[in-house]
Amino acid sequence: MPDTLNVLFLAAEAEPFVKIGGLADVAGSLPLALRSLSNPAMPGMKLDVRLVLPLHRVMRIESDTLRPVAEFFVSREGGNIPARVFELSRVGMPVYFISGEPISNATSVYSPDPALDREKFTFFSLAALEMARRLDWQPDIIHANDWHTALAVYALRSQQADPVMKRLRSVLTVHNLPFMGGDGTDVLAAYGLFPSSDEALPGWARTQPLPLGLWSADAVVAVSPTYAKEILTPDFGCGLEAFLDSRSASITGILNGLDLMAWDPETDTCLSENFSVANLSGRAANKAALQSQLGLREDLHVPILAMIGRIDQQKGVDILPDVLGQMTDLPWQFILLGSGDPILENTMRALQLEFPERIRSVIRFDAQLSRLIYGGVDMLLMPSRYEPCGLAQMIAMRYGCVPVVHATGGLKDTVEEDKTGFLFQTTQVAAMVETLRRAFAGYASPEKWERYQRNGMKKDFSWSRSAAQYAELYRSLIMD
Ligand code: ADP
């Protein structure tokens, strides 16, 4: 057993460099949490976790902080592609950035063209693996996340003749199973990877990055205990349920944590007024600021509901018009902050036009506004059809905003009915309306409402427990 376990953590996005969704929160905070664990699974053992990201064109990095550390070629049919690796230090943690044409060609983190993304992330995954062979620091474990980096895990299988690769163990965390990367027949062939021929995988999955990673990883992690069980069923398994069930001994559910320093209502500079569990009074100023900023009637007594997230079928945004339309007998205001599917974006713009006095659809990514919303609105609505973990509900609770959510995945694991929030069992309109009416009844009693708020604020959503679970998983892989 080494006294230091080296882990290379691969992700497509990470705070504070670039953020599209929850993966960035996780990749920005879990590696640091792992590094600072005081007793990572074994007394005396330390975790040296390092992060590697693509050097996207849209990153928030001062280029003079990047130090070049390696240069090599990634083999590809039609001409090998030069890759360059840069490094910077974040709170003492080395972070590597890989650049190369498939990455710098793309103007956004994720492209609307799936083929471009497959090219970019296949290049990135293979370059990250090659980097691991060339640095003077070598990982014991490759920890990949989602389809974007799953091929690093798969490629390891074909590099077993290399002693450095042979001793590497692999973990693949699934943040969102339906996003599998699509048919990669062409790109696999171009980069010298063969499709799997294992009949345990359905035929269509044998060329897709995520299933290939799931097939080859030593351990698979789903981002909540409930999601780890759900993906074994036809409703959530996306056609991989039988295969995943056959691998269930290697699948665990580990809930994501929150970076409590980054999300703290006592210090958050985007709030009009800070507040704490001991004194919630500052929330009123945030609510007023929000109403004034968005041109809503300034009224501290009217409950404000909000939704913050990607505008996508997954998030159940399309159900909102019917639900809100059935609740016009009650006073409420509603704020949506999000962007994504252009058709659903238009649906939400139209909803604001239908109810201009009470609905605001803010169609953009706005980190500052999101914080004022968490710190000022009364309820966060999450009608997600499925939700592997979900961070928004945890942030909401930390900010005294009561979540009203579908009882699925990580939402079920983090929100407690009638204690920290409210849950609906199905995403049927009637179930949501009934649950929202229950929440409004709770809101009508300020004492009761404050109890919900305080219960949520007192919950420990820090990384400490989950990071220890990851550390234990790493340890078990090395001991095998
Ligand atoms: P997912 O990872 O599926 O996108 P999560 O709930 O796990 O959903 O994480 C979403 C994260 O992204 C949260 O930190 C949320 O506050 C943030 N977020 C999503 N959309 C926006 C937006 N339009 N503006 C600001 N922050 C956003």
XYZ file of C-alpha atoms and ligand atoms in Angstrom:
507
model
C 0.000 0.000 0.000
C 1.617 3.320 -1.069
C 1.497 6.183 1.443
C 0.269 8.507 -1.311
C -2.386 7.536 -3.793
C -2.223 9.507 -7.040
C -5.501 10.168 -8.832
C -5.957 11.872 -12.182
C -9.458 13.358 -12.329
C -10.730 13.967 -15.875
C -13.648 16.258 -16.653
C -15.041 18.335 -19.497
C -15.731 21.364 -17.276
C -14.795 22.599 -13.802
C -15.282 25.654 -11.665
C -13.765 28.253 -11.580
C -12.463 27.833 -15.132
C -15.626 27.059 -17.064
C -19.137 26.049 -16.069
C -22.147 24.797 -17.977
C -23.857 22.701 -15.305
C -23.437 20.670 -12.134
C -20.444 18.701 -13.452
C -18.401 21.907 -13.174
C -19.384 22.293 -9.520
C -18.368 18.700 -8.807
C -15.084 18.744 -10.746
C -14.255 22.099 -9.169
C -14.777 20.918 -5.607
C -14.417 17.119 -5.257
C -10.683 16.927 -6.153
C -9.894 19.609 -3.563
C -12.097 17.918 -0.968
C -10.267 14.636 -1.581
C -6.890 16.315 -1.204
C -7.839 17.798 2.128
C -9.308 14.645 3.676
C -7.520 14.186 6.970
C -7.872 10.409 7.047
C -8.510 9.205 3.514
C -9.590 5.630 4.184
C -6.276 4.580 5.727
C -4.288 6.260 8.494
C -1.182 7.866 7.070
C -2.375 7.657 3.450
C -2.571 10.865 1.429
C -4.474 11.514 -1.763
C -2.686 13.479 -4.460
C -5.614 14.229 -6.756
C -4.974 16.323 -9.842
C -7.455 17.633 -12.357
C -7.142 17.594 -16.151
C -9.411 19.639 -18.420
C -9.564 20.509 -22.116
C -8.261 24.025 -22.766
C -11.576 25.283 -24.148
C -11.538 28.577 -25.978
C -14.123 29.998 -23.578
C -12.171 29.525 -20.341
C -11.614 32.077 -17.590
C -7.836 31.756 -17.329
C -5.076 34.321 -17.572
C -2.825 32.745 -20.182
C 0.325 33.927 -18.399
C -0.548 31.696 -15.420
C -0.222 28.576 -17.598
C 3.095 26.756 -17.601
C 3.837 24.368 -20.507
C 4.689 20.896 -19.166
C 4.460 18.416 -22.047
C 4.115 18.132 -25.801
C 3.376 15.008 -27.815
C 1.309 13.631 -30.695
C -1.972 11.764 -30.462
C -2.122 9.124 -33.215
C -4.920 9.635 -35.643
C -5.642 8.342 -39.106
C -4.949 11.091 -41.605
C -2.183 12.684 -39.544
C -1.112 12.593 -35.918
C -2.359 15.564 -33.901
C -0.032 17.665 -31.745
C -1.153 18.009 -28.125
C 0.228 20.456 -25.598
C -0.212 20.257 -21.842
C -0.164 23.287 -19.559
C -0.309 23.438 -15.801
C -1.398 25.891 -13.163
C -1.817 25.556 -9.457
C -5.208 25.999 -7.802
C -5.079 26.121 -3.999
C -1.973 23.954 -4.197
C -3.523 21.440 -6.618
C -1.897 21.029 -10.032
C -4.495 21.453 -12.770
C -3.552 20.350 -16.285
C -5.051 21.782 -19.452
C -4.740 19.997 -22.777
C -4.793 21.887 -26.035
C -4.887 20.617 -29.588
C -6.779 21.311 -32.759
C -9.944 19.282 -32.004
C -10.286 21.335 -28.795
C -9.342 24.768 -30.087
C -11.558 24.373 -33.177
C -14.682 24.410 -31.016
C -16.116 27.798 -30.066
C -18.104 26.440 -27.108
C -17.618 23.801 -24.411
C -20.250 21.543 -25.952
C -21.058 21.818 -29.618
C -24.511 21.472 -31.183
C -22.826 19.049 -33.613
C -22.342 15.702 -31.798
C -19.656 14.569 -34.273
C -17.473 17.580 -33.400
C -17.866 16.828 -29.707
C -16.930 13.183 -30.201
C -13.772 14.204 -32.042
C -12.887 16.767 -29.377
C -13.449 14.574 -26.350
C -11.903 11.452 -27.887
C -8.783 13.486 -28.572
C -8.891 14.902 -25.039
C -9.388 11.489 -23.393
C -6.513 9.887 -25.293
C -4.252 12.885 -24.746
C -4.981 12.804 -20.985
C -3.960 9.160 -20.890
C -0.793 9.851 -22.855
C -0.043 12.748 -20.515
C -0.255 10.319 -17.592
C 2.603 8.334 -19.145
C 4.788 11.348 -19.737
C 4.615 13.446 -16.577
C 7.100 12.940 -13.781
C 4.020 12.300 -11.612
C 2.100 9.142 -12.411
C -1.432 8.317 -11.373
C -2.533 5.101 -9.691
C -6.135 5.804 -10.604
C -7.858 7.427 -13.558
C -11.148 8.946 -12.468
C -13.275 9.835 -15.513
C -16.603 11.618 -15.536
C -19.459 11.144 -18.008
C -19.185 10.218 -21.682
C -16.697 12.972 -22.508
C -13.846 11.218 -20.726
C -15.149 7.627 -20.709
C -12.922 6.650 -23.625
C -9.837 7.230 -21.472
C -11.061 4.342 -19.340
C -11.850 2.230 -22.403
C -8.515 2.944 -24.074
C -6.706 1.722 -20.947
C -7.959 -1.758 -21.783
C -6.114 -1.780 -25.083
C -2.880 -0.481 -23.544
C -2.326 -3.297 -21.069
C 1.028 -4.177 -22.662
C 2.352 -0.887 -21.277
C 3.456 -1.416 -17.644
C 2.393 2.139 -16.649
C -1.108 1.562 -18.022
C -1.379 -1.967 -16.686
C -1.114 -0.870 -13.069
C -3.672 1.912 -13.438
C -7.141 1.385 -11.950
C -10.186 3.231 -13.233
C -13.335 4.855 -11.874
C -16.092 6.275 -14.035
C -18.669 8.535 -12.433
C -21.988 8.818 -14.243
C -23.581 12.218 -13.805
C -26.138 11.756 -16.566
C -26.669 8.341 -18.163
C -28.729 9.321 -21.255
C -25.836 11.419 -22.586
C -23.729 8.586 -24.019
C -21.811 10.410 -26.736
C -23.586 8.833 -29.720
C -22.328 6.426 -32.351
C -18.552 6.742 -32.406
C -17.792 4.136 -35.090
C -15.857 6.615 -37.231
C -13.998 8.389 -34.498
C -13.025 5.158 -32.715
C -11.583 3.819 -35.954
C -9.775 7.081 -36.666
C -8.074 7.005 -33.256
C -7.232 3.301 -33.481
C -9.804 2.051 -30.968
C -11.923 -1.010 -31.703
C -15.619 -1.257 -30.821
C -16.399 -3.735 -28.062
C -17.489 -7.175 -29.196
C -18.866 -8.172 -25.813
C -22.456 -9.343 -26.112
C -23.152 -8.182 -22.586
C -23.487 -4.738 -24.167
C -26.399 -4.172 -26.564
C -25.153 -3.897 -30.180
C -25.910 -0.182 -30.497
C -23.894 0.576 -27.346
C -20.653 -1.078 -28.457
C -19.466 2.028 -30.293
C -20.701 4.682 -27.851
C -18.219 6.301 -25.456
C -20.187 6.071 -22.197
C -21.207 2.387 -22.493
C -17.632 1.511 -23.463
C -16.391 3.290 -20.359
C -19.017 1.595 -18.188
C -17.974 -1.742 -19.636
C -14.295 -1.249 -18.897
C -14.141 0.757 -15.657
C -13.016 -1.075 -12.537
C -15.675 0.821 -10.598
C -18.720 2.801 -11.678
C -20.213 5.497 -9.477
C -23.669 6.981 -9.875
C -24.047 10.355 -8.202
C -26.675 9.327 -5.680
C -27.692 6.047 -4.032
C -31.174 6.221 -5.559
C -29.852 6.891 -9.073
C -27.479 3.909 -8.672
C -30.569 1.732 -8.234
C -32.715 3.523 -10.810
C -30.252 2.953 -13.665
C -30.732 -0.789 -13.247
C -34.398 -0.423 -14.275
C -35.972 0.019 -17.727
C -37.390 3.438 -16.757
C -33.954 4.975 -16.146
C -31.442 2.534 -17.642
C -31.742 3.906 -21.204
C -31.465 0.415 -22.675
C -28.362 -0.444 -20.619
C -30.294 -1.704 -17.594
C -29.613 -5.413 -18.205
C -25.923 -4.748 -18.813
C -25.689 -2.474 -15.759
C -27.507 -5.028 -13.662
C -24.884 -7.590 -14.681
C -22.235 -5.145 -13.371
C -24.172 -4.126 -10.279
C -21.446 -5.419 -7.928
C -19.123 -2.723 -9.309
C -21.672 0.114 -9.127
C -22.026 2.366 -6.102
C -24.032 5.490 -5.429
C -22.143 8.398 -3.887
C -24.005 11.635 -3.410
C -22.348 14.783 -4.708
C -21.415 17.385 -2.144
C -21.395 21.166 -2.200
C -18.466 23.525 -1.901
C -19.614 25.206 1.296
C -17.157 28.080 0.895
C -18.386 28.879 -2.597
C -22.026 28.612 -1.528
C -22.390 30.496 1.731
C -25.217 32.975 2.404
C -23.146 34.538 5.185
C -20.417 35.681 2.793
C -21.945 35.602 -0.707
C -21.123 38.965 -2.292
C -23.904 38.634 -4.892
C -26.564 38.976 -2.219
C -28.036 42.338 -1.295
C -27.862 41.277 2.296
C -26.112 38.309 3.886
C -27.923 36.084 6.344
C -27.449 32.947 8.401
C -29.445 30.156 9.979
C -29.446 32.184 13.208
C -30.822 35.269 11.525
C -32.827 34.913 8.339
C -33.952 38.533 8.206
C -31.567 39.434 5.345
C -33.595 37.259 2.963
C -36.285 39.957 2.811
C -33.804 42.450 1.318
C -32.786 39.907 -1.310
C -36.401 39.229 -2.190
C -37.090 42.935 -2.573
C -33.935 43.420 -4.670
C -34.953 40.583 -6.930
C -38.488 41.903 -7.413
C -37.188 45.351 -8.184
C -34.448 44.098 -10.529
C -36.868 41.943 -12.509
C -39.752 44.419 -12.495
C -42.049 42.279 -10.367
C -44.462 43.868 -7.889
C -42.577 44.481 -4.650
C -44.403 42.468 -2.056
C -42.601 40.530 0.643
C -45.628 38.412 1.448
C -46.266 36.922 -1.955
C -44.418 33.584 -2.268
C -41.843 33.507 -5.050
C -41.156 30.223 -6.784
C -38.081 29.788 -8.927
C -36.435 27.327 -11.195
C -32.723 27.491 -12.071
C -31.194 25.093 -14.532
C -30.691 23.874 -18.039
C -33.853 24.264 -20.074
C -34.305 20.700 -21.130
C -36.909 17.922 -21.216
C -34.980 16.278 -18.366
C -35.706 19.196 -16.088
C -39.472 19.076 -16.725
C -39.622 22.704 -17.853
C -42.349 21.793 -20.356
C -44.721 20.786 -17.539
C -44.619 24.226 -15.923
C -47.159 26.078 -18.107
C -49.917 23.603 -17.207
C -49.002 23.517 -13.536
C -48.790 27.274 -13.096
C -51.909 27.734 -15.237
C -53.868 25.666 -12.706
C -52.778 27.757 -9.768
C -53.858 31.213 -10.791
C -56.373 31.345 -7.915
C -53.415 31.822 -5.544
C -50.993 34.712 -5.268
C -47.432 33.799 -6.315
C -44.637 35.007 -8.523
C -42.388 32.769 -10.587
C -38.838 33.278 -11.870
C -37.142 30.974 -14.332
C -33.396 31.322 -14.885
C -31.972 29.040 -17.516
C -31.032 28.392 -21.089
C -30.943 25.409 -23.390
C -33.506 23.966 -25.785
C -34.600 26.868 -28.056
C -38.191 25.591 -28.363
C -38.622 25.309 -24.607
C -36.932 28.690 -24.161
C -39.668 30.148 -26.382
C -42.352 28.340 -24.393
C -41.063 30.035 -21.283
C -40.853 33.445 -22.972
C -44.480 32.974 -24.034
C -45.445 32.094 -20.464
C -44.057 35.412 -19.252
C -46.097 37.189 -21.933
C -49.201 35.343 -20.745
C -48.649 36.285 -17.087
C -46.566 39.487 -17.260
C -47.539 40.528 -13.749
C -46.170 37.385 -12.112
C -43.734 35.464 -14.310
C -40.196 36.311 -15.383
C -38.324 34.055 -17.774
C -34.680 35.037 -17.732
C -33.140 33.088 -20.588
C -29.417 33.166 -19.993
C -26.661 31.795 -17.782
C -26.164 34.260 -14.951
C -24.204 33.060 -11.941
C -24.736 36.293 -9.983
C -28.472 36.377 -10.509
C -28.719 32.692 -9.572
C -27.257 33.517 -6.161
C -29.709 36.345 -5.539
C -32.518 33.984 -6.522
C -31.370 31.251 -4.117
C -31.030 33.883 -1.385
C -34.294 35.705 -2.060
C -37.028 33.394 -3.337
C -39.130 31.177 -1.108
C -39.288 27.912 -3.053
C -37.191 26.177 -5.696
C -39.163 24.000 -8.065
C -37.469 20.939 -9.614
C -39.890 18.868 -11.676
C -37.021 16.863 -13.202
C -38.155 13.667 -14.950
C -34.940 12.143 -13.663
C -32.217 13.760 -11.582
C -28.999 11.800 -11.023
C -28.051 14.007 -8.072
C -29.008 17.644 -8.527
C -27.108 20.433 -6.847
C -29.656 23.204 -7.186
C -31.875 21.765 -4.426
C -28.871 21.513 -2.072
C -27.815 25.081 -2.801
C -31.418 26.173 -2.274
C -31.573 24.535 1.157
C -28.264 26.097 2.144
C -29.762 29.487 1.235
C -33.025 28.990 3.148
C -35.050 28.425 -0.008
C -37.407 25.466 0.330
C -37.240 22.864 -2.465
C -40.387 21.450 -4.042
C -39.171 18.494 -6.104
C -39.988 15.273 -7.923
C -39.129 12.259 -5.749
C -36.462 10.854 -8.044
C -32.695 10.193 -7.937
C -30.693 12.558 -5.777
C -33.740 14.727 -5.104
C -35.251 11.820 -3.177
C -31.988 11.338 -1.282
C -31.592 14.963 -0.224
C -35.052 16.469 0.324
C -37.144 15.305 3.271
C -40.904 15.616 2.988
C -42.459 18.149 5.338
C -39.076 18.698 7.012
C -36.747 20.347 4.526
C -39.095 20.500 1.539
C -41.910 18.914 -0.417
C -41.903 15.994 -2.850
C -44.285 14.934 -5.606
C -44.265 11.258 -6.525
C -44.913 11.682 -10.267
C -44.434 14.517 -12.748
C -48.157 14.504 -13.535
C -49.624 17.990 -13.400
C -52.153 17.021 -10.710
C -49.438 15.664 -8.392
C -47.351 18.801 -8.764
C -50.293 21.124 -8.229
C -51.331 19.218 -5.105
C -47.778 19.379 -3.701
C -47.402 23.061 -4.490
C -50.701 23.752 -2.726
C -49.313 21.931 0.330
C -46.178 24.053 0.154
C -48.237 27.246 -0.104
C -50.240 26.161 2.952
C -46.934 25.777 4.828
C -45.797 29.188 3.623
C -48.942 30.724 5.090
C -47.603 29.903 8.565
C -44.393 31.930 9.015
C -43.319 29.899 12.026
C -43.702 26.613 10.193
C -41.966 28.023 7.133
C -38.963 29.192 9.111
C -38.698 25.684 10.504
C -38.483 24.253 6.983
C -35.887 26.862 6.096
C -33.768 26.227 9.158
C -34.007 22.430 8.806
C -32.615 22.756 5.278
C -29.904 25.234 6.249
C -28.683 22.932 9.007
C -28.261 19.944 6.703
C -24.676 18.962 6.026
C -24.230 18.843 2.260
C -20.465 19.245 2.461
C -18.162 16.935 0.545
C -16.654 15.408 3.675
C -18.772 12.241 3.797
C -18.882 11.680 0.029
C -15.177 12.384 -0.443
C -14.431 9.772 2.225
C -16.575 7.286 0.275
C -14.586 7.996 -2.911
C -11.330 7.606 -0.964
C -12.496 4.235 0.343
C -13.390 3.190 -3.204
C -9.936 4.186 -4.483
C -8.330 2.276 -1.646
C -10.349 -0.854 -2.387
C -9.298 -0.744 -6.061
C -5.630 -0.464 -5.202
C -5.863 -3.267 -2.642
C -7.510 -5.604 -5.200
P -27.224 19.737 -14.028
O -25.863 19.297 -13.616
O -28.109 18.638 -14.495
O -27.166 20.877 -15.004
P -27.526 20.505 -11.218
O -28.706 20.906 -10.417
O -26.734 19.346 -10.731
O -27.988 20.298 -12.734
O -26.500 21.739 -11.308
C -26.811 22.899 -11.970
C -25.816 23.958 -11.540
O -25.749 24.958 -12.565
C -26.238 24.676 -10.285
O -25.070 25.186 -9.642
C -27.087 25.835 -10.833
O -27.144 26.907 -9.926
C -26.289 26.190 -12.074
N -27.074 26.772 -13.175
C -27.821 26.112 -14.091
N -28.363 26.983 -14.974
C -27.946 28.208 -14.613
C -28.160 29.528 -15.162
N -28.907 29.723 -16.215
N -27.554 30.564 -14.550
C -26.766 30.352 -13.455
N -26.531 29.146 -12.901
C -27.111 28.082 -13.469
